[in-house]
Amino acid sequence: MTSTIEGTPVQAGPGTPGGILDLVRSGRSRSRAELARSTGLSPSTVSQRVDALISAGYLREAGAGISHGGRRPRALEVDASTGVVCAADLGSHHATFGLIDLSGRVLVSHTERMDISAGPASVLGWIAEVGRELTAAHAAPGQELRGFGIGLPGPVDSTTGRMVSPSRMPGWNGIDVAAELTAISGLPAAADNDANLMALGEYDTLGGDVRELVFVKAGSSIGCGIVAFGGVYHGHHGMAGDISHVTVPGARDVLCSCGRIGCLDAVAGGAAIVQALRASGVDIGDTREVLALARDAHPRATQELREAGLRTGGVLATIMNFFNPQRLVLGGILGEAEAFVAGVRSAIYSDCLPMITDQLDIAVSVAKENAGIRGAGRLILDTLFDPARVDLVVR
């Protein structure tokens, strides 16, 4: 495999130090003996490269592994004591932060209010500051801040890293968010659409039990992320799964931010539900207040949530028939609403073929509010531990 890291072409393979680290991180090999079998390298060569990775702070020995006859081998794992990363999952009016060690374990997480319309300079400068504060307050001695992963509430071109016409994000169009944050913080950064990273975070939380997964982020707006072949499926240039602007047949004529009429986001997102309730005379502030009303059996709030679920499910039914995933996950704040979930289920079972739904698991997110930061953490850790990047450090 050839990668370009900071302008330098690097050849990486399973037998290089970076390839060996990747085998350990993925759990495919957990000892020197298993690495030798996986790579075809001699035990002495494997030991030499493992020792170099240990010296560089990438790996450590962690007790005895499983014996297949003879002495139990020393188990290998990522050395989490040398660093942390900051993960940020951005919404329109809030951001969830997580401090994550190099093994992927979430050390602490919390949510703060913010305004995405403040623009990239203000928001990214704030993220860099929060990352430093979290590290100072919660990292162990010797754990330095190593990078940032960010989930963004708008489309990201996977070939350029730039945002593409994000709704309700003035000043963000065309911005390479990862590059801007690196310039501000001096540390590596990686960014992707928030629904993609929620899908990745959910996939990691499930621990490999699911191979194909569709994750619906249903909050003030609606997005979708797809996991296939062990990672996020981006499509040609990052737009795969963007269901926000699919036209909903029979929906009321509501103008969307994209300039079209009747898009899913405009008729079924949390912001659309709030607007519909206000128009009917209900004094409501935000989506979370809608859920509180529904829990108190408010008929109009319950009706709006169910109709939003039906519209969302109708769009998802086409995706289920086409993609045939093992699991459909409902996340975001609307995923907490029973009426919304019921609407999605009803539309899926009504509009999909029985052979699709017979073994389809429709579930509420297991990772819940941490799905986004888990995915963002995985994204930046994959960047830091890219085999080609590691091979530049460990010779």
Coordinates of C-alpha atoms in Angstrom, one line a residue:
M1 CA 0.0 0.0 0.0
T2 CA 1.4 3.4 -1.0
S3 CA 0.3 6.5 0.9
T4 CA 1.4 10.1 0.8
I5 CA 2.2 11.6 4.2
E6 CA 3.1 15.3 4.3
G7 CA 4.1 15.1 0.6
T8 CA 6.3 12.0 1.0
P9 CA 5.3 8.8 -0.8
V10 CA 5.5 5.9 1.7
Q11 CA 5.2 2.2 0.9
A12 CA 3.4 0.3 3.7
G13 CA 2.6 -3.3 4.1
P14 CA 1.6 -5.9 6.7
G15 CA 5.2 -6.6 7.6
T16 CA 6.3 -3.0 8.1
P17 CA 6.2 -1.5 11.6
G18 CA 3.0 0.4 10.7
G19 CA 1.4 -2.8 9.3
I20 CA 2.3 -4.7 12.5
L21 CA 0.8 -2.0 14.7
D22 CA -2.4 -2.1 12.5
L23 CA -2.6 -5.9 13.1
V24 CA -2.4 -5.4 16.9
R25 CA -4.9 -2.5 16.9
S26 CA -7.4 -4.5 14.9
G27 CA -7.1 -7.5 17.2
R28 CA -6.1 -9.7 14.4
S29 CA -2.8 -10.5 16.1
R30 CA -2.1 -10.2 19.8
S31 CA 1.4 -11.6 20.2
R32 CA 4.7 -11.9 18.5
A33 CA 4.0 -15.5 17.5
E34 CA 0.6 -14.5 15.9
L35 CA 2.3 -11.6 14.1
A36 CA 4.9 -13.9 12.6
R37 CA 2.1 -16.2 11.4
S38 CA 0.1 -13.3 10.0
T39 CA 3.0 -11.5 8.2
G40 CA 5.1 -14.5 7.2
L41 CA 8.1 -12.7 8.8
S42 CA 10.7 -14.6 10.9
P43 CA 10.2 -14.4 14.6
S44 CA 13.4 -12.4 15.0
T45 CA 12.3 -9.8 12.5
V46 CA 8.9 -9.5 14.2
S47 CA 10.5 -9.1 17.6
Q48 CA 12.9 -6.4 16.2
R49 CA 10.0 -4.4 14.8
V50 CA 7.8 -4.9 17.9
D51 CA 10.6 -3.7 20.1
A52 CA 11.0 -0.6 18.0
L53 CA 7.3 0.1 18.3
I54 CA 7.5 -0.3 22.0
S55 CA 10.5 2.0 22.2
A56 CA 8.5 4.6 20.1
G57 CA 5.6 4.4 22.5
Y58 CA 3.1 2.8 20.2
L59 CA 2.9 -0.7 21.8
R60 CA 3.3 -2.2 25.2
E61 CA 3.3 -5.8 26.6
A62 CA 0.3 -6.5 28.8
G63 CA 0.6 -9.8 30.5
A64 CA 0.3 -13.3 29.2
G65 CA -1.8 -14.2 26.2
I66 CA -3.5 -17.5 25.2
S67 CA -1.2 -20.5 24.9
H68 CA -1.5 -22.8 21.9
G69 CA 0.9 -25.2 23.4
G70 CA 4.0 -24.4 25.5
R71 CA 4.7 -21.2 27.3
R72 CA 2.0 -18.5 27.2
P73 CA 3.0 -15.6 24.9
R74 CA 3.3 -12.0 26.1
A75 CA 0.2 -10.1 24.9
L76 CA 0.6 -6.9 23.0
E77 CA -1.6 -3.8 23.0
V78 CA -1.6 -0.2 22.1
D79 CA 0.3 1.9 24.7
A80 CA -2.5 4.2 25.9
S81 CA -0.2 5.8 28.5
T82 CA 1.5 8.1 26.0
G83 CA -1.3 10.3 24.7
V84 CA -4.9 11.3 24.3
V85 CA -7.0 12.8 21.5
C86 CA -9.9 15.2 21.7
A87 CA -13.1 14.3 19.9
A88 CA -15.8 16.9 19.1
D89 CA -19.2 16.2 17.8
L90 CA -20.7 19.5 16.6
G91 CA -24.4 20.4 16.3
S92 CA -26.1 23.6 15.4
H93 CA -26.4 24.8 19.0
H94 CA -24.2 22.4 21.0
A95 CA -21.0 20.4 21.0
T96 CA -20.2 17.1 22.7
F97 CA -16.5 16.7 23.6
G98 CA -14.7 13.5 24.6
L99 CA -11.1 12.9 25.8
I100 CA -10.0 9.6 24.4
D101 CA -6.9 7.6 25.1
L102 CA -4.8 6.0 22.3
S103 CA -6.6 2.6 22.8
G104 CA -9.9 4.3 22.0
R105 CA -11.3 4.4 25.6
V106 CA -13.4 7.5 26.4
L107 CA -11.9 9.0 29.6
V108 CA -14.5 11.8 30.0
S109 CA -17.2 13.4 27.9
H110 CA -19.5 16.5 28.3
T111 CA -21.7 18.7 26.2
E112 CA -21.6 22.5 26.0
R113 CA -23.8 25.1 24.3
M114 CA -22.4 26.8 21.2
D115 CA -23.5 28.5 18.0
I116 CA -22.2 27.0 14.8
S117 CA -23.1 30.2 13.0
A118 CA -20.3 32.0 14.9
G119 CA -18.1 30.8 12.1
P120 CA -15.1 28.5 11.7
A121 CA -12.4 30.7 13.3
S122 CA -14.3 31.2 16.5
V123 CA -15.6 27.7 16.8
L124 CA -12.3 26.0 15.9
G125 CA -10.3 28.2 18.2
W126 CA -12.8 27.3 21.0
I127 CA -12.4 23.5 20.2
A128 CA -8.6 23.8 20.5
E129 CA -8.9 25.5 23.8
V130 CA -11.4 22.9 25.2
G131 CA -9.0 20.1 24.0
R132 CA -6.1 21.6 26.0
E133 CA -8.4 22.2 29.1
L134 CA -9.7 18.6 29.0
T135 CA -6.1 17.2 28.7
A136 CA -4.9 19.3 31.6
A137 CA -7.8 18.3 33.8
H138 CA -8.2 14.6 33.0
A139 CA -5.2 13.1 31.2
A140 CA -2.7 11.1 33.3
P141 CA 0.9 12.2 33.7
G142 CA 2.7 11.5 30.4
Q143 CA -0.5 11.6 28.3
E144 CA 0.0 14.4 25.9
L145 CA -2.7 15.8 23.5
R146 CA -2.0 14.2 20.1
G147 CA -4.8 15.4 17.8
F148 CA -8.4 16.3 17.2
G149 CA -11.3 14.5 15.5
I150 CA -14.4 16.5 14.5
G151 CA -17.9 15.5 13.4
L152 CA -19.6 18.3 11.4
P153 CA -23.3 18.9 10.9
G154 CA -22.9 19.3 7.1
P155 CA -21.6 17.5 4.0
V156 CA -17.8 17.0 3.8
D157 CA -16.1 16.1 0.4
S158 CA -14.0 13.0 1.2
T159 CA -11.6 13.8 -1.6
T160 CA -10.8 17.3 -0.6
G161 CA -11.8 17.5 3.1
R162 CA -13.8 20.7 2.4
M163 CA -17.4 21.4 3.5
V164 CA -19.9 21.5 0.7
S165 CA -22.9 23.9 0.9
P166 CA -23.7 23.2 4.6
S167 CA -27.2 24.3 5.7
R168 CA -27.4 26.8 8.5
M169 CA -23.6 27.1 8.7
P170 CA -22.7 30.6 7.3
G171 CA -19.0 31.0 6.6
W172 CA -18.2 27.3 6.6
N173 CA -18.7 26.5 2.9
G174 CA -15.5 25.4 1.2
I175 CA -13.6 25.3 4.5
D176 CA -11.1 22.4 5.1
V177 CA -11.9 22.1 8.8
A178 CA -9.1 19.6 9.6
A179 CA -6.5 21.8 8.0
E180 CA -7.8 25.0 9.8
L181 CA -7.8 23.3 13.2
T182 CA -4.3 22.0 12.6
A183 CA -3.1 25.5 11.8
I184 CA -4.8 26.8 15.0
S185 CA -3.6 23.9 17.3
G186 CA -0.4 22.7 15.7
L187 CA -1.7 19.2 16.0
P188 CA -3.1 16.7 13.5
A189 CA -6.8 16.8 12.9
A190 CA -9.4 14.9 11.0
A191 CA -13.0 15.7 10.2
D192 CA -16.1 14.1 8.6
N193 CA -19.8 14.5 8.5
D194 CA -21.4 13.9 11.9
A195 CA -23.8 11.1 10.8
N196 CA -20.8 9.2 9.2
L197 CA -18.9 9.4 12.5
M198 CA -22.0 8.4 14.6
A199 CA -22.3 5.4 12.3
L200 CA -18.6 4.5 12.9
G201 CA -19.0 5.1 16.7
E202 CA -22.0 2.8 16.8
Y203 CA -20.2 0.2 14.8
D204 CA -17.2 0.2 17.1
T205 CA -19.5 0.1 20.2
L206 CA -21.2 -3.0 18.8
G207 CA -17.7 -4.7 18.7
G208 CA -17.8 -6.2 15.2
D209 CA -21.0 -8.1 15.6
V210 CA -22.6 -6.2 12.8
R211 CA -21.1 -6.0 9.3
E212 CA -23.6 -3.7 7.5
L213 CA -25.1 -0.8 9.3
V214 CA -27.2 2.3 8.5
F215 CA -27.2 5.0 11.2
V216 CA -29.8 7.7 11.1
K217 CA -29.0 10.9 13.0
A218 CA -32.4 12.4 13.7
G219 CA -32.0 15.7 15.5
S220 CA -32.8 19.3 14.5
S221 CA -31.9 18.0 11.0
I222 CA -31.7 14.5 9.6
G223 CA -28.6 12.7 8.3
C224 CA -27.5 9.2 7.6
G225 CA -24.2 7.3 7.7
I226 CA -23.4 3.9 6.2
V227 CA -21.0 1.3 7.4
A228 CA -19.9 -1.4 5.0
F229 CA -16.7 -3.6 4.7
G230 CA -15.6 -2.5 8.2
G231 CA -15.7 1.2 7.7
V232 CA -17.7 4.2 6.6
Y233 CA -18.9 4.1 3.1
H234 CA -18.4 7.6 1.6
G235 CA -19.4 7.0 -2.0
H236 CA -17.6 8.8 -4.9
H237 CA -16.7 11.9 -2.9
G238 CA -18.4 11.7 0.4
M239 CA -22.1 12.3 -0.2
A240 CA -23.3 8.7 0.4
G241 CA -26.1 8.5 2.9
D242 CA -27.2 12.2 2.6
I243 CA -30.9 11.7 2.8
S244 CA -31.6 15.2 4.1
H245 CA -32.7 16.5 0.7
V246 CA -34.7 13.6 -0.6
T247 CA -38.1 14.8 -1.6
V248 CA -40.9 13.3 0.5
P249 CA -43.9 12.4 -1.6
G250 CA -47.2 13.8 -0.3
A251 CA -45.4 16.0 2.3
R252 CA -46.6 19.6 2.8
D253 CA -45.0 22.3 0.7
V254 CA -42.2 23.5 2.9
L255 CA -39.2 25.4 1.5
C256 CA -35.9 23.8 2.4
S257 CA -32.6 25.6 2.9
C258 CA -31.4 24.1 -0.3
G259 CA -34.1 26.0 -2.2
R260 CA -36.3 23.0 -3.0
I261 CA -39.7 22.0 -1.7
G262 CA -40.6 19.1 0.6
C263 CA -37.1 17.8 1.5
L264 CA -37.0 15.3 4.3
D265 CA -35.0 17.6 6.5
A266 CA -37.6 20.4 6.0
V267 CA -40.6 18.3 6.8
A268 CA -39.4 15.7 9.3
G269 CA -36.3 17.2 11.2
G270 CA -36.6 18.4 14.7
A271 CA -36.5 22.1 13.6
A272 CA -39.4 21.3 11.2
I273 CA -41.4 19.8 14.1
V274 CA -40.8 22.8 16.3
Q275 CA -42.0 25.1 13.5
A276 CA -45.1 23.1 12.8
L277 CA -46.1 23.1 16.5
R278 CA -45.5 26.8 16.8
A279 CA -47.7 27.4 13.7
S280 CA -50.5 25.5 15.4
G281 CA -50.2 27.7 18.5
V282 CA -48.0 25.5 20.8
D283 CA -45.5 27.6 22.7
I284 CA -42.3 25.5 22.2
G285 CA -38.6 26.3 22.4
D286 CA -36.7 23.4 20.9
T287 CA -36.7 19.7 20.0
R288 CA -36.1 18.5 23.5
E289 CA -39.2 20.3 24.6
V290 CA -41.2 18.5 21.9
L291 CA -40.1 15.2 23.4
A292 CA -41.1 16.4 26.9
L293 CA -44.6 17.3 25.6
A294 CA -45.0 13.9 24.0
R295 CA -44.0 12.1 27.2
D296 CA -46.8 14.0 28.9
A297 CA -49.2 12.7 26.2
H298 CA -49.5 16.0 24.3
P299 CA -51.6 14.9 21.3
R300 CA -50.2 17.4 18.7
A301 CA -46.5 16.8 19.7
T302 CA -47.1 13.0 19.6
Q303 CA -48.7 13.3 16.2
E304 CA -45.9 15.5 14.7
L305 CA -43.3 13.0 16.0
R306 CA -45.1 10.0 14.5
E307 CA -45.6 11.7 11.2
A308 CA -41.9 12.7 11.1
G309 CA -41.1 9.0 11.8
L310 CA -43.4 7.9 9.0
R311 CA -41.8 10.3 6.5
T312 CA -38.3 9.3 7.5
G313 CA -39.1 5.6 7.4
G314 CA -40.6 6.0 3.9
V315 CA -37.2 7.3 2.7
L316 CA -35.3 4.7 4.6
A317 CA -37.4 1.9 3.1
T318 CA -35.9 2.5 -0.3
I319 CA -32.4 2.4 1.3
M320 CA -33.2 -0.9 3.1
N321 CA -34.5 -2.5 -0.1
F322 CA -31.4 -1.4 -2.0
F323 CA -28.7 -1.9 0.6
N324 CA -30.1 -4.8 2.7
P325 CA -28.2 -3.9 5.9
Q326 CA -28.1 -6.1 9.0
R327 CA -29.0 -3.2 11.3
L328 CA -30.8 0.1 11.1
V329 CA -29.9 2.4 14.0
L330 CA -31.9 5.4 15.1
G331 CA -29.8 8.0 16.9
G332 CA -30.0 11.6 17.8
I333 CA -32.6 13.2 20.0
L334 CA -35.6 12.1 17.9
G335 CA -34.3 8.5 18.3
E336 CA -35.3 8.9 22.0
A337 CA -39.0 9.6 21.0
E338 CA -41.2 6.5 21.1
A339 CA -43.6 8.1 18.6
F340 CA -40.9 8.8 16.1
V341 CA -39.3 5.4 16.4
A342 CA -42.8 3.8 16.0
G343 CA -43.4 5.8 12.8
V344 CA -40.1 4.7 11.3
R345 CA -40.8 1.0 12.1
S346 CA -44.3 1.2 10.7
A347 CA -43.1 2.7 7.4
I348 CA -40.2 0.2 7.1
Y349 CA -42.4 -2.8 7.6
S350 CA -45.1 -1.4 5.3
D351 CA -42.8 -0.5 2.4
C352 CA -40.0 -3.1 2.5
L353 CA -40.0 -6.6 1.1
P354 CA -40.5 -9.3 3.8
M355 CA -37.1 -10.8 2.8
I356 CA -35.5 -7.5 3.8
T357 CA -37.3 -7.0 7.1
D358 CA -37.2 -10.7 8.2
Q359 CA -33.6 -10.3 9.5
L360 CA -33.4 -6.5 9.8
D361 CA -32.7 -5.3 13.3
I362 CA -34.2 -1.9 13.8
A363 CA -32.7 -0.5 17.0
V364 CA -32.1 2.7 19.0
S365 CA -28.5 3.6 19.3
V366 CA -26.4 1.7 21.8
A367 CA -23.7 4.3 21.9
K368 CA -26.3 7.0 22.4
E369 CA -24.9 10.6 22.8
N370 CA -21.3 9.2 22.7
A371 CA -21.7 7.8 19.2
G372 CA -20.3 10.9 17.6
I373 CA -17.3 11.3 19.8
R374 CA -16.5 7.6 19.5
G375 CA -16.5 7.9 15.8
A376 CA -14.5 11.1 15.8
G377 CA -12.0 9.5 18.2
R378 CA -11.6 6.5 15.9
L379 CA -11.2 8.9 12.9
I380 CA -8.2 10.8 14.4
L381 CA -6.7 7.6 15.9
D382 CA -6.8 6.0 12.5
T383 CA -5.0 9.1 11.1
L384 CA -2.3 9.0 13.8
F385 CA -1.8 5.3 13.5
D386 CA -1.9 5.2 9.7
P387 CA 0.7 2.5 8.7
A388 CA 2.5 4.9 6.4
R389 CA 2.7 7.6 9.0
V390 CA 4.0 5.1 11.6
D391 CA 6.6 3.9 9.1
L392 CA 8.0 7.4 8.9
V393 CA 8.6 7.4 12.6
V394 CA 9.7 3.8 13.2
R395 CA 12.4 2.6 10.8

